[in-house]
Structures are given as C-alpha cells and as structure tokens.
C-alpha cells in the first residue's frame, strides 16, 4: 500500500494515473475487508476519472465501486455502477475493461447468491472472448466463474459441461 500512497502523492488531482491508483487502492482495501475505506476510495476514483474524462478509467472506477457496493450489500447501487462500467468499456472498445466487467460482475453475483445471473454474465463474457479470439485465456477464466455459479445452483450437468468445454480449449 505504501507504493500506492507514494503514487498518489506524485500524481496531480485530475490525472488518469491518480484515478487508476485510487481504483487499485480501493480494490486492495475491499479485499482486506476494509469496506468503508474501500467505498470512500472508490468514490474518489470515480471523481478523479470524471475530472480527467478518461473513459477507460471511468469504466475501471465504476467497476471497482460496483464491487465494493455489492460487498456492502447494496446490490442495486452496485448494479448501476456495473451498468456504467459496461457502457464505458463498450464505448471505448477496450478489451481489458470489458473483460474486467464480465469477470468482476459475475463474481459479485455469485457472492450475492444470484447464480443464474452470474452464470449468464460469465457466459456472455465467454462469447465476447471468443469473438476476440481469447477463448483459451479470458474465456477459460470466465468458464471458471460460470461453472462455479452452476455448481452452487446445483446444476451439476451444466457445470461439468462448462468445465469440459473449457478443458478442451487447453488453456
């Protein structure tokens, strides 16, 4: 965290680097379970991305804020943030932001017990990965989220089929 704190000291208030550092810091705070601080930092990341008007960073910042809000049990607000993240990712044509959206959103849906939605989100991400020739990498990762959601929903045959399909790709 010291490296991120130093990066924040060195960045200007309206820069892409500041927005990125804040989003990363918020994600780390969330993983550490420091949700109130993660929420505050994620909101700062959104503000910084808005100030520099960087659509890729706006996607990342809203994605991170969506994750934090889901962790706080505020899923409708989190859903809104993910909708914004998706819109920015699509508008920029940016693969990394789009796949971060599919991965994170399917993951938080699993955590919220919304297994059918989670498996569909991961499946949509796998189709997008296939469209970009990334089935063996990002597609295989998303297959893990899809299979996890299917297993938790008790859909064992579907989960096994998803796993078999991913393994055939030889990731």
mmCIF file of C-alpha atoms in Angstrom:
data_model
loop_
_atom_site.group_PDB
_atom_site.id
_atom_site.type_symbol
_atom_site.label_atom_id
_atom_site.label_comp_id
_atom_site.label_asym_id
_atom_site.label_seq_id
_atom_site.Cartn_x
_atom_site.Cartn_y
_atom_site.Cartn_z
ATOM 1 C CA UNK A 1 0.000 0.000 0.000
ATOM 2 C CA UNK A 2 2.964 2.308 0.551
ATOM 3 C CA UNK A 3 3.717 2.275 -3.165
ATOM 4 C CA UNK A 4 0.170 3.363 -3.971
ATOM 5 C CA UNK A 5 0.299 6.072 -1.338
ATOM 6 C CA UNK A 6 3.515 7.358 -2.905
ATOM 7 C CA UNK A 7 1.955 7.239 -6.379
ATOM 8 C CA UNK A 8 -0.966 9.284 -5.109
ATOM 9 C CA UNK A 9 1.448 11.866 -3.683
ATOM 10 C CA UNK A 10 3.121 12.184 -7.078
ATOM 11 C CA UNK A 11 0.015 12.451 -9.255
ATOM 12 C CA UNK A 12 -1.946 15.573 -9.997
ATOM 13 C CA UNK A 13 -5.591 15.843 -8.955
ATOM 14 C CA UNK A 14 -7.048 15.371 -12.452
ATOM 15 C CA UNK A 15 -4.932 12.650 -13.987
ATOM 16 C CA UNK A 16 -5.554 9.190 -15.343
ATOM 17 C CA UNK A 17 -2.767 7.857 -13.111
ATOM 18 C CA UNK A 18 -4.484 9.205 -9.999
ATOM 19 C CA UNK A 19 -7.783 7.599 -10.968
ATOM 20 C CA UNK A 20 -6.007 4.281 -11.627
ATOM 21 C CA UNK A 21 -4.092 4.400 -8.328
ATOM 22 C CA UNK A 22 -7.271 5.176 -6.395
ATOM 23 C CA UNK A 23 -9.169 2.305 -8.060
ATOM 24 C CA UNK A 24 -6.329 -0.082 -7.239
ATOM 25 C CA UNK A 25 -6.198 1.162 -3.661
ATOM 26 C CA UNK A 26 -9.973 0.708 -3.308
ATOM 27 C CA UNK A 27 -9.737 -2.858 -4.629
ATOM 28 C CA UNK A 28 -6.994 -3.710 -2.132
ATOM 29 C CA UNK A 29 -8.968 -2.189 0.740
ATOM 30 C CA UNK A 30 -12.005 -4.221 -0.330
ATOM 31 C CA UNK A 31 -10.046 -7.482 -0.417
ATOM 32 C CA UNK A 32 -8.667 -6.648 3.029
ATOM 33 C CA UNK A 33 -12.253 -6.249 4.280
ATOM 34 C CA UNK A 34 -11.887 -2.532 4.957
ATOM 35 C CA UNK A 35 -15.149 -1.773 3.184
ATOM 36 C CA UNK A 36 -15.919 1.761 4.453
ATOM 37 C CA UNK A 37 -12.439 2.919 3.363
ATOM 38 C CA UNK A 38 -12.753 0.988 0.106
ATOM 39 C CA UNK A 39 -16.078 2.704 -0.603
ATOM 40 C CA UNK A 40 -14.679 6.168 0.058
ATOM 41 C CA UNK A 41 -11.604 5.484 -2.088
ATOM 42 C CA UNK A 42 -13.667 4.000 -4.932
ATOM 43 C CA UNK A 43 -15.830 7.125 -4.980
ATOM 44 C CA UNK A 44 -12.656 9.235 -5.116
ATOM 45 C CA UNK A 45 -11.516 7.129 -8.076
ATOM 46 C CA UNK A 46 -14.766 7.828 -9.923
ATOM 47 C CA UNK A 47 -14.386 11.557 -9.234
ATOM 48 C CA UNK A 48 -10.777 11.550 -10.445
ATOM 49 C CA UNK A 49 -11.742 9.651 -13.624
ATOM 50 C CA UNK A 50 -14.553 12.144 -14.248
ATOM 51 C CA UNK A 51 -12.165 15.067 -13.774
ATOM 52 C CA UNK A 52 -9.743 13.771 -16.397
ATOM 53 C CA UNK A 53 -12.602 12.481 -18.584
ATOM 54 C CA UNK A 54 -10.863 9.165 -19.273
ATOM 55 C CA UNK A 55 -13.477 6.620 -20.329
ATOM 56 C CA UNK A 56 -11.253 3.591 -19.648
ATOM 57 C CA UNK A 57 -10.590 4.810 -16.135
ATOM 58 C CA UNK A 58 -14.273 5.629 -15.727
ATOM 59 C CA UNK A 59 -15.039 2.001 -16.575
ATOM 60 C CA UNK A 60 -12.471 0.743 -14.069
ATOM 61 C CA UNK A 61 -13.559 3.160 -11.342
ATOM 62 C CA UNK A 62 -17.265 2.329 -11.687
ATOM 63 C CA UNK A 63 -16.372 -1.382 -11.815
ATOM 64 C CA UNK A 64 -14.452 -1.123 -8.554
ATOM 65 C CA UNK A 65 -17.207 0.914 -6.916
ATOM 66 C CA UNK A 66 -19.747 -1.678 -8.069
ATOM 67 C CA UNK A 67 -17.718 -4.451 -6.430
ATOM 68 C CA UNK A 68 -17.485 -2.525 -3.163
ATOM 69 C CA UNK A 69 -21.200 -1.737 -3.131
ATOM 70 C CA UNK A 70 -22.072 -5.405 -3.659
ATOM 71 C CA UNK A 71 -19.760 -6.294 -0.771
ATOM 72 C CA UNK A 72 -21.616 -3.748 1.364
ATOM 73 C CA UNK A 73 -24.932 -5.424 0.486
ATOM 74 C CA UNK A 74 -26.033 -2.515 -1.699
ATOM 75 C CA UNK A 75 -26.587 -4.591 -4.816
ATOM 76 C CA UNK A 76 -28.982 -2.275 -6.664
ATOM 77 C CA UNK A 77 -26.451 0.553 -6.421
ATOM 78 C CA UNK A 78 -23.697 -1.875 -7.367
ATOM 79 C CA UNK A 79 -25.733 -2.991 -10.397
ATOM 80 C CA UNK A 80 -25.962 0.645 -11.509
ATOM 81 C CA UNK A 81 -22.199 1.073 -11.201
ATOM 82 C CA UNK A 82 -21.605 -2.079 -13.258
ATOM 83 C CA UNK A 83 -24.017 -0.796 -15.909
ATOM 84 C CA UNK A 84 -21.940 2.384 -16.119
ATOM 85 C CA UNK A 85 -18.690 0.395 -16.221
ATOM 86 C CA UNK A 86 -20.038 -1.712 -19.075
ATOM 87 C CA UNK A 87 -21.170 1.327 -21.032
ATOM 88 C CA UNK A 88 -17.764 2.991 -20.767
ATOM 89 C CA UNK A 89 -15.942 -0.229 -21.660
ATOM 90 C CA UNK A 90 -18.092 -0.748 -24.753
ATOM 91 C CA UNK A 91 -17.791 2.896 -25.823
ATOM 92 C CA UNK A 92 -14.004 2.716 -25.789
ATOM 93 C CA UNK A 93 -13.804 -0.688 -27.464
ATOM 94 C CA UNK A 94 -11.399 -1.655 -24.702
ATOM 95 C CA UNK A 95 -10.997 -5.387 -24.204
ATOM 96 C CA UNK A 96 -9.354 -5.270 -20.759
ATOM 97 C CA UNK A 97 -12.097 -3.125 -19.247
ATOM 98 C CA UNK A 98 -14.834 -5.216 -20.854
ATOM 99 C CA UNK A 99 -13.413 -8.482 -19.536
ATOM 100 C CA UNK A 100 -12.849 -6.961 -16.111
ATOM 101 C CA UNK A 101 -16.555 -6.105 -16.168
ATOM 102 C CA UNK A 102 -17.617 -9.660 -17.055
ATOM 103 C CA UNK A 103 -15.248 -11.236 -14.535
ATOM 104 C CA UNK A 104 -15.990 -8.956 -11.604
ATOM 105 C CA UNK A 105 -19.717 -8.713 -12.190
ATOM 106 C CA UNK A 106 -20.159 -12.477 -12.496
ATOM 107 C CA UNK A 107 -18.054 -12.892 -9.345
ATOM 108 C CA UNK A 108 -20.086 -10.460 -7.210
ATOM 109 C CA UNK A 109 -23.314 -12.015 -8.498
ATOM 110 C CA UNK A 110 -22.025 -15.369 -7.239
ATOM 111 C CA UNK A 111 -21.267 -13.765 -3.877
ATOM 112 C CA UNK A 112 -24.788 -12.346 -3.780
ATOM 113 C CA UNK A 113 -26.265 -15.801 -4.398
ATOM 114 C CA UNK A 114 -27.593 -14.792 -7.822
ATOM 115 C CA UNK A 115 -26.243 -17.895 -9.524
ATOM 116 C CA UNK A 116 -28.389 -17.910 -12.670
ATOM 117 C CA UNK A 117 -27.470 -14.293 -13.441
ATOM 118 C CA UNK A 118 -23.830 -14.996 -12.633
ATOM 119 C CA UNK A 119 -23.589 -17.945 -14.991
ATOM 120 C CA UNK A 120 -25.291 -15.945 -17.766
ATOM 121 C CA UNK A 121 -22.918 -12.998 -17.211
ATOM 122 C CA UNK A 122 -19.884 -15.285 -17.385
ATOM 123 C CA UNK A 123 -21.325 -16.976 -20.485
ATOM 124 C CA UNK A 124 -21.765 -13.572 -22.175
ATOM 125 C CA UNK A 125 -18.154 -12.810 -21.323
ATOM 126 C CA UNK A 126 -17.022 -16.117 -22.799
ATOM 127 C CA UNK A 127 -18.858 -15.309 -26.040
ATOM 128 C CA UNK A 128 -17.179 -11.890 -26.136
ATOM 129 C CA UNK A 129 -13.819 -13.553 -25.515
ATOM 130 C CA UNK A 130 -14.463 -15.982 -28.364
ATOM 131 C CA UNK A 131 -15.346 -13.070 -30.666
ATOM 132 C CA UNK A 132 -11.933 -11.571 -29.915
ATOM 133 C CA UNK A 133 -10.009 -14.843 -30.194
ATOM 134 C CA UNK A 134 -9.445 -15.036 -26.439
ATOM 135 C CA UNK A 135 -11.309 -18.253 -25.609
ATOM 136 C CA UNK A 136 -8.218 -20.055 -24.335
ATOM 137 C CA UNK A 137 -7.279 -17.297 -21.911
ATOM 138 C CA UNK A 138 -10.034 -14.963 -20.734
ATOM 139 C CA UNK A 139 -12.723 -17.371 -21.916
ATOM 140 C CA UNK A 140 -11.264 -20.155 -19.789
ATOM 141 C CA UNK A 141 -11.116 -17.832 -16.774
ATOM 142 C CA UNK A 142 -14.759 -16.860 -17.246
ATOM 143 C CA UNK A 143 -15.681 -20.541 -17.652
ATOM 144 C CA UNK A 144 -14.465 -20.968 -14.076
ATOM 145 C CA UNK A 145 -16.935 -18.325 -12.889
ATOM 146 C CA UNK A 146 -19.692 -19.887 -14.983
ATOM 147 C CA UNK A 147 -19.031 -23.393 -13.649
ATOM 148 C CA UNK A 148 -18.820 -22.122 -10.064
ATOM 149 C CA UNK A 149 -22.230 -20.461 -10.379
ATOM 150 C CA UNK A 150 -23.696 -23.596 -11.944
ATOM 151 C CA UNK A 151 -22.306 -25.811 -9.178
ATOM 152 C CA UNK A 152 -23.632 -23.521 -6.460
ATOM 153 C CA UNK A 153 -27.030 -23.594 -8.158
ATOM 154 C CA UNK A 154 -26.916 -27.393 -8.107
ATOM 155 C CA UNK A 155 -26.690 -27.574 -11.904
ATOM 156 C CA UNK A 156 -24.082 -30.325 -11.931
ATOM 157 C CA UNK A 157 -24.538 -31.456 -15.540
ATOM 158 C CA UNK A 158 -24.219 -27.881 -16.809
ATOM 159 C CA UNK A 159 -21.164 -27.268 -14.626
ATOM 160 C CA UNK A 160 -19.455 -30.418 -15.894
ATOM 161 C CA UNK A 161 -20.241 -29.454 -19.494
ATOM 162 C CA UNK A 162 -18.785 -25.965 -18.933
ATOM 163 C CA UNK A 163 -15.644 -27.441 -17.373
ATOM 164 C CA UNK A 164 -15.251 -29.995 -20.177
ATOM 165 C CA UNK A 165 -15.637 -27.263 -22.786
ATOM 166 C CA UNK A 166 -13.005 -25.110 -21.084
ATOM 167 C CA UNK A 167 -10.576 -28.022 -20.762
ATOM 168 C CA UNK A 168 -10.959 -28.834 -24.467
ATOM 169 C CA UNK A 169 -9.574 -25.355 -25.160
ATOM 170 C CA UNK A 170 -6.339 -26.425 -23.414
ATOM 171 C CA UNK A 171 -5.915 -23.107 -21.604
#
